[in-house]
mmCIF file of C-alpha atoms in Angstrom:
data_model
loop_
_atom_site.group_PDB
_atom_site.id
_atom_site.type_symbol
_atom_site.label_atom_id
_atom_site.label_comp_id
_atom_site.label_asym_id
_atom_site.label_seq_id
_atom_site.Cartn_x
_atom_site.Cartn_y
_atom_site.Cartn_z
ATOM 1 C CA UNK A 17 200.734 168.699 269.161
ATOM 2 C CA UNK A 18 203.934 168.188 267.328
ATOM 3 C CA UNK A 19 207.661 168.327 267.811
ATOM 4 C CA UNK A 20 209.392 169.870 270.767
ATOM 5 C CA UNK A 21 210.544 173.358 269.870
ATOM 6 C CA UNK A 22 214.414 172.414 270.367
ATOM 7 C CA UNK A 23 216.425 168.814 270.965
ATOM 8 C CA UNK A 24 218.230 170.094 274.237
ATOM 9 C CA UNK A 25 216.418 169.485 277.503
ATOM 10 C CA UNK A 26 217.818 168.621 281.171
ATOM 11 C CA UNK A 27 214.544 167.091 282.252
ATOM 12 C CA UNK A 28 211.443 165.983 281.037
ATOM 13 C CA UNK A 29 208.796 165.802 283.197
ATOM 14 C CA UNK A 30 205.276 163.570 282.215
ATOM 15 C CA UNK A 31 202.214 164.479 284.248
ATOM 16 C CA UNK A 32 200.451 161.485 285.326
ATOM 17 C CA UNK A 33 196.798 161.660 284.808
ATOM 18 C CA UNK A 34 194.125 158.667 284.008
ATOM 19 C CA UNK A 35 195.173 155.214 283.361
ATOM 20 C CA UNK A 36 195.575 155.310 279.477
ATOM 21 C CA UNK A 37 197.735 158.586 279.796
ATOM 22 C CA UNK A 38 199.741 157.142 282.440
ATOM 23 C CA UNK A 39 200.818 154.960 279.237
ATOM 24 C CA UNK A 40 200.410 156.685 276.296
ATOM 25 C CA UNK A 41 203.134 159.576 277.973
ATOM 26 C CA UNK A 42 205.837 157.424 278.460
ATOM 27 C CA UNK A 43 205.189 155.924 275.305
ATOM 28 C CA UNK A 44 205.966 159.602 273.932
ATOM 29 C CA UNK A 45 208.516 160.477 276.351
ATOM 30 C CA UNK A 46 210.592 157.359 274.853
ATOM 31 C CA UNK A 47 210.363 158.908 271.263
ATOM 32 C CA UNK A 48 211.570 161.901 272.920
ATOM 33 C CA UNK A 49 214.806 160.456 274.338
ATOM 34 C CA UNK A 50 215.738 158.493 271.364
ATOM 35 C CA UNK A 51 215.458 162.448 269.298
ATOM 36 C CA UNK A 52 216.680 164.419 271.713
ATOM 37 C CA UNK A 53 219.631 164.920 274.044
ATOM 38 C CA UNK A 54 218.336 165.264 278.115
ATOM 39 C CA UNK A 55 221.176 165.782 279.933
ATOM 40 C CA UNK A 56 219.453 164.802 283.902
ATOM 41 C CA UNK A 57 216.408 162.630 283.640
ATOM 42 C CA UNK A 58 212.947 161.867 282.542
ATOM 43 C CA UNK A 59 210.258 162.607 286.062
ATOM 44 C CA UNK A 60 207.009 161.282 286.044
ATOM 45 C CA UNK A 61 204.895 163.099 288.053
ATOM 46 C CA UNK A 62 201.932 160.719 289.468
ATOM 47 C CA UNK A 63 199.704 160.324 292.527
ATOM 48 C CA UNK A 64 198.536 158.135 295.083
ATOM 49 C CA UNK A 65 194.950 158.423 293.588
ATOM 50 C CA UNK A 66 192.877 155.278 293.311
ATOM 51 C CA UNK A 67 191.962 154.263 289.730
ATOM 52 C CA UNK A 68 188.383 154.031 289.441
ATOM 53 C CA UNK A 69 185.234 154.110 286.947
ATOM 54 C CA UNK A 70 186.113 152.620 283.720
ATOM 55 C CA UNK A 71 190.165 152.856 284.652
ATOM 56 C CA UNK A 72 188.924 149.447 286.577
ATOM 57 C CA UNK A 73 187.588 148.041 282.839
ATOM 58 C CA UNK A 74 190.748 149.351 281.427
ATOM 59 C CA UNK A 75 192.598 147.455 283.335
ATOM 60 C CA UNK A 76 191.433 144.148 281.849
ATOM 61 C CA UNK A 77 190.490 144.922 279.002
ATOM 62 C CA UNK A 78 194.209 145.737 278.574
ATOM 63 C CA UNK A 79 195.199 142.961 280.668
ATOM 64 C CA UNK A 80 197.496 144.947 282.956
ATOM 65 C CA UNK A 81 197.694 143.028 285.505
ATOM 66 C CA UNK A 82 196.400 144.487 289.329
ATOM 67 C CA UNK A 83 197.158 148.006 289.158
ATOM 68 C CA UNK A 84 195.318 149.793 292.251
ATOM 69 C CA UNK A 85 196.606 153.730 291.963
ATOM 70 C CA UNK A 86 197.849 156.400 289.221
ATOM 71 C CA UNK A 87 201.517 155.487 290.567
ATOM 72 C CA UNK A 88 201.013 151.730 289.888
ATOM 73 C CA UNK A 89 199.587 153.134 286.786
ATOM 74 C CA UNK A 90 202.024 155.433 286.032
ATOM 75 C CA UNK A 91 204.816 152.294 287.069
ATOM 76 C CA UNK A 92 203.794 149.700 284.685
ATOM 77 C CA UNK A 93 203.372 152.371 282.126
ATOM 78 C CA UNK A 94 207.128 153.491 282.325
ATOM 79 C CA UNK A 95 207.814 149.377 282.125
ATOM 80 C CA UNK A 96 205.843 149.071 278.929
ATOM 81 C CA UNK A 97 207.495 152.339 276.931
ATOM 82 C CA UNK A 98 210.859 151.265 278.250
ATOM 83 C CA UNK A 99 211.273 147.657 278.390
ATOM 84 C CA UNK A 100 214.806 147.434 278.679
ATOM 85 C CA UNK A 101 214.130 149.694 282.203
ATOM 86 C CA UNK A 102 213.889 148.046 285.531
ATOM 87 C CA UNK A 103 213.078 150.038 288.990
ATOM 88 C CA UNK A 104 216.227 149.508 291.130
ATOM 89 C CA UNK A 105 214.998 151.430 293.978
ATOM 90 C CA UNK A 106 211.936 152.904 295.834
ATOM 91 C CA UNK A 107 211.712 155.055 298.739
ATOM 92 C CA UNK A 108 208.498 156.396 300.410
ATOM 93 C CA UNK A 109 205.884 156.599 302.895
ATOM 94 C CA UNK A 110 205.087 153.316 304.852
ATOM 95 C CA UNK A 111 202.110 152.077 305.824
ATOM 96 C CA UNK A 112 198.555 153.594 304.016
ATOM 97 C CA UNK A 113 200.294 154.983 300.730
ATOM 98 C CA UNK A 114 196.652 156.182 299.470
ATOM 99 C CA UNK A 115 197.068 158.661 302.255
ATOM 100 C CA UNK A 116 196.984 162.397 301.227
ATOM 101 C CA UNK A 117 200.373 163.204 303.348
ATOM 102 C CA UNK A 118 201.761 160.048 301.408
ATOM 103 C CA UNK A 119 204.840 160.262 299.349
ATOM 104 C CA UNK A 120 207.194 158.095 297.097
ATOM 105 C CA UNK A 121 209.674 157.861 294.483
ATOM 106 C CA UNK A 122 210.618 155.090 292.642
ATOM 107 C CA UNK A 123 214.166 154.924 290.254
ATOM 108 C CA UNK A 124 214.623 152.988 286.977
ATOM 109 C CA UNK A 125 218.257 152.766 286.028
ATOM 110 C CA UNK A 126 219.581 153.444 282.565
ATOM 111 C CA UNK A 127 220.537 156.674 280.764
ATOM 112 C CA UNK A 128 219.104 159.015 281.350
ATOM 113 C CA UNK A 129 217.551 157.804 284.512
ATOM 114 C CA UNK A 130 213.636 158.006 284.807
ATOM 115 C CA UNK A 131 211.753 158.609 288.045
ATOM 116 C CA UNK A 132 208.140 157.993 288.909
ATOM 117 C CA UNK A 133 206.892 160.226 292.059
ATOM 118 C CA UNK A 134 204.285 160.597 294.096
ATOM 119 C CA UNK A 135 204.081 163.419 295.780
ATOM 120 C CA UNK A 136 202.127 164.126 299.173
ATOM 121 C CA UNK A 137 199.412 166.781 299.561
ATOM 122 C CA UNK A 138 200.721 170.492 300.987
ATOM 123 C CA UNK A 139 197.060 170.118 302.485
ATOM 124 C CA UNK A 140 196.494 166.345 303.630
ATOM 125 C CA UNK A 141 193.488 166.948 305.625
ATOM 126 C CA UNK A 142 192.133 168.484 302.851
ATOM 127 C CA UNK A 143 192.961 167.082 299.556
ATOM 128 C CA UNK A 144 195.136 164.531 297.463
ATOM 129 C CA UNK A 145 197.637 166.336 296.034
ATOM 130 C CA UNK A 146 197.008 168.415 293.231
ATOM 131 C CA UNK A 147 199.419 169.399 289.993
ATOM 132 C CA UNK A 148 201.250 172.230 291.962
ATOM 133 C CA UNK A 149 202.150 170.153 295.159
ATOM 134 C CA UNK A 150 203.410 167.721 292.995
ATOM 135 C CA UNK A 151 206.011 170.372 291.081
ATOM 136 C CA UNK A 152 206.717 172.471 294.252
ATOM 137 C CA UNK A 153 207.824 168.279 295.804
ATOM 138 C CA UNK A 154 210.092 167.452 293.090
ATOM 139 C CA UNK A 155 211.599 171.030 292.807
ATOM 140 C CA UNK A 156 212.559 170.661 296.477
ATOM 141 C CA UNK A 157 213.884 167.701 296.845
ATOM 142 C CA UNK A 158 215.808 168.598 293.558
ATOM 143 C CA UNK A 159 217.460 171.505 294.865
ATOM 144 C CA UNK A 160 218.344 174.434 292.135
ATOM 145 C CA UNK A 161 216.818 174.519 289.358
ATOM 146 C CA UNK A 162 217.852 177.903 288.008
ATOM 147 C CA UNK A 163 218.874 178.217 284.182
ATOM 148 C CA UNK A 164 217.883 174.444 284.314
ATOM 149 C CA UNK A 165 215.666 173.138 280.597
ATOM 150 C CA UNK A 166 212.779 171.655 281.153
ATOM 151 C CA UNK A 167 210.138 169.908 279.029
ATOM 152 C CA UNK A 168 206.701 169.664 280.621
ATOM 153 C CA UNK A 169 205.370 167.048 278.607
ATOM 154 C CA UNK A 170 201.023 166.406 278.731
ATOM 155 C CA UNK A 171 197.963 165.903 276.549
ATOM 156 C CA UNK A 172 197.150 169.071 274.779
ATOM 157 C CA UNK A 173 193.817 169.563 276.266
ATOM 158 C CA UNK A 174 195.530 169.623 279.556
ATOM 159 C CA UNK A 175 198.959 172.092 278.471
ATOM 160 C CA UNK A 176 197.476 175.755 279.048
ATOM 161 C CA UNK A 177 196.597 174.745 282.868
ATOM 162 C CA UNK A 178 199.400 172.526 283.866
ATOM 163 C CA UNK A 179 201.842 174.703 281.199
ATOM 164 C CA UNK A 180 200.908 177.599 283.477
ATOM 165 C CA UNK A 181 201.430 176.297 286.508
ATOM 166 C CA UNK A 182 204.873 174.805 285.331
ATOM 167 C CA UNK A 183 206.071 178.128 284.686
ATOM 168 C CA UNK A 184 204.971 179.741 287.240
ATOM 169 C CA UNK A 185 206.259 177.473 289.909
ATOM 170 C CA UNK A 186 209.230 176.165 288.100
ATOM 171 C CA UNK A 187 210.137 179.117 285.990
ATOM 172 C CA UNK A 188 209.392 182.349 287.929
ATOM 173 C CA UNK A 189 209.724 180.636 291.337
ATOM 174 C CA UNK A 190 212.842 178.281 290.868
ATOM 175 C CA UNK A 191 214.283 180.296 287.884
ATOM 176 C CA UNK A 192 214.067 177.201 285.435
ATOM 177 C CA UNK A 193 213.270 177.218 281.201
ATOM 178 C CA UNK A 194 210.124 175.736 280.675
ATOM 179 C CA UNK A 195 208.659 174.290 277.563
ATOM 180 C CA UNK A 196 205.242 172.257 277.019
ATOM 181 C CA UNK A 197 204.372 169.545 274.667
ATOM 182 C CA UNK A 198 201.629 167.749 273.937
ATOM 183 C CA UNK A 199 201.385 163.699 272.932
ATOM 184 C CA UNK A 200 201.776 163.648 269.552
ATOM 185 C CA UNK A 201 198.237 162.424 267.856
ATOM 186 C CA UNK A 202 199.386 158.975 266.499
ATOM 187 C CA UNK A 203 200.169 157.662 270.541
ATOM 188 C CA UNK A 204 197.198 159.229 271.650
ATOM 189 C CA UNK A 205 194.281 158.030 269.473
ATOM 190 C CA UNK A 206 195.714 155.413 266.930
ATOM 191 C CA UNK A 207 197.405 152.572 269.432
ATOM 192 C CA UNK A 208 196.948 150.150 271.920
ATOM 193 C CA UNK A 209 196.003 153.061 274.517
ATOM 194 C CA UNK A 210 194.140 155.486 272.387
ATOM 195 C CA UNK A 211 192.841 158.770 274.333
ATOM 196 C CA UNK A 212 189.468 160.336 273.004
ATOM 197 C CA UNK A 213 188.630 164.563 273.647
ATOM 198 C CA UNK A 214 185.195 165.745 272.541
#
């Protein structure tokens, strides 16, 4: 928890997770691009997982509207921490989206842009896709990424696992700067979407 260690970044990426994080994120990643300059865009990396258990409560208790996966989630939570932000195009799989092999990525216009992605499984017949498939997508489809500044941005209790596996499949696999940060305490347990760790 606290700031970023510098103001210069060419992406941030926000790891999706359950419902409240796939809105209290955002809600830091705004803060984040009103302090700091990033150059390329703000990723959002999410997944076709279906929201379940007390996500379901959540939901109304938060009246969200109908919100059936962690990329609907992680959708309306991009809408809520930038309001000014509208989607202005989507691309993806067709057809059962909650399928592992299932894929899409959704752009909201403005400055710097911000994309939400779901990424598809590198073993569908096994698995949804996990944290790795999801970086190993988006570094693909992004092309080089060497010398390239990146803030990987989390909750805290999740950093040292998805920290690691930024660096070592963005930093000593595509050559990229990697830096982790996680939601600062007053988004995380004091508003609308607080998030609890024993």
């Amino acid at each position: 928890d606290g700031p970023p260690p510098s103001n210069d970044y060419d992406h941030i990426l926000l790891l999706g997770g359950l419902l409240r994080a796939c809105f209290v994120r955002p809600l830091y990643a705004a803060t984040l691009v009103n302090q700091a300059n990033v150059s390329d865009s703000v990723v959002c990396l999410a997944s076709f997982r279906a929201l379940s258990g007390n996500e379901l409560t959540q939901i109304h208790e938060f009246a969200l509207g109908p919100l059936r996966t962690e990329f609907e989630a992680m959708m309306a939570g991009v809408g809520h921490a930038f309001p000014d932000r509208r989607p202005e195009e989507q691309i993806g799989s067709t057809g059962d989206v909650t399928a592992n092999d299932s894929w899409a990525l959704s752009r909201f216009g403005g400055s710097p842009p911000i994309f939400v992605i779901a990424a598809p499984s590198r073993e569908p017949d096994m698995r949804r896709a996990n944290t790795a498939d999801t970086y190993e997508w988006w570094a693909d489809r992004e092309g080089t990424l060497r010398s390239r500044r990146f803030l990987v941005v989390t909750s805290a209790i999740y950093g040292p696992y998805q920290g690691a596996e930024a660096i070592r499949i963005l930093g000593l696999k595509h050559g990229a700067s990697i830096e982790i940060a996680g939601v600062r305490l007053d988004l995380s347990d004091g508003g609308r979407f607080p998030e609890e760790f024993g």
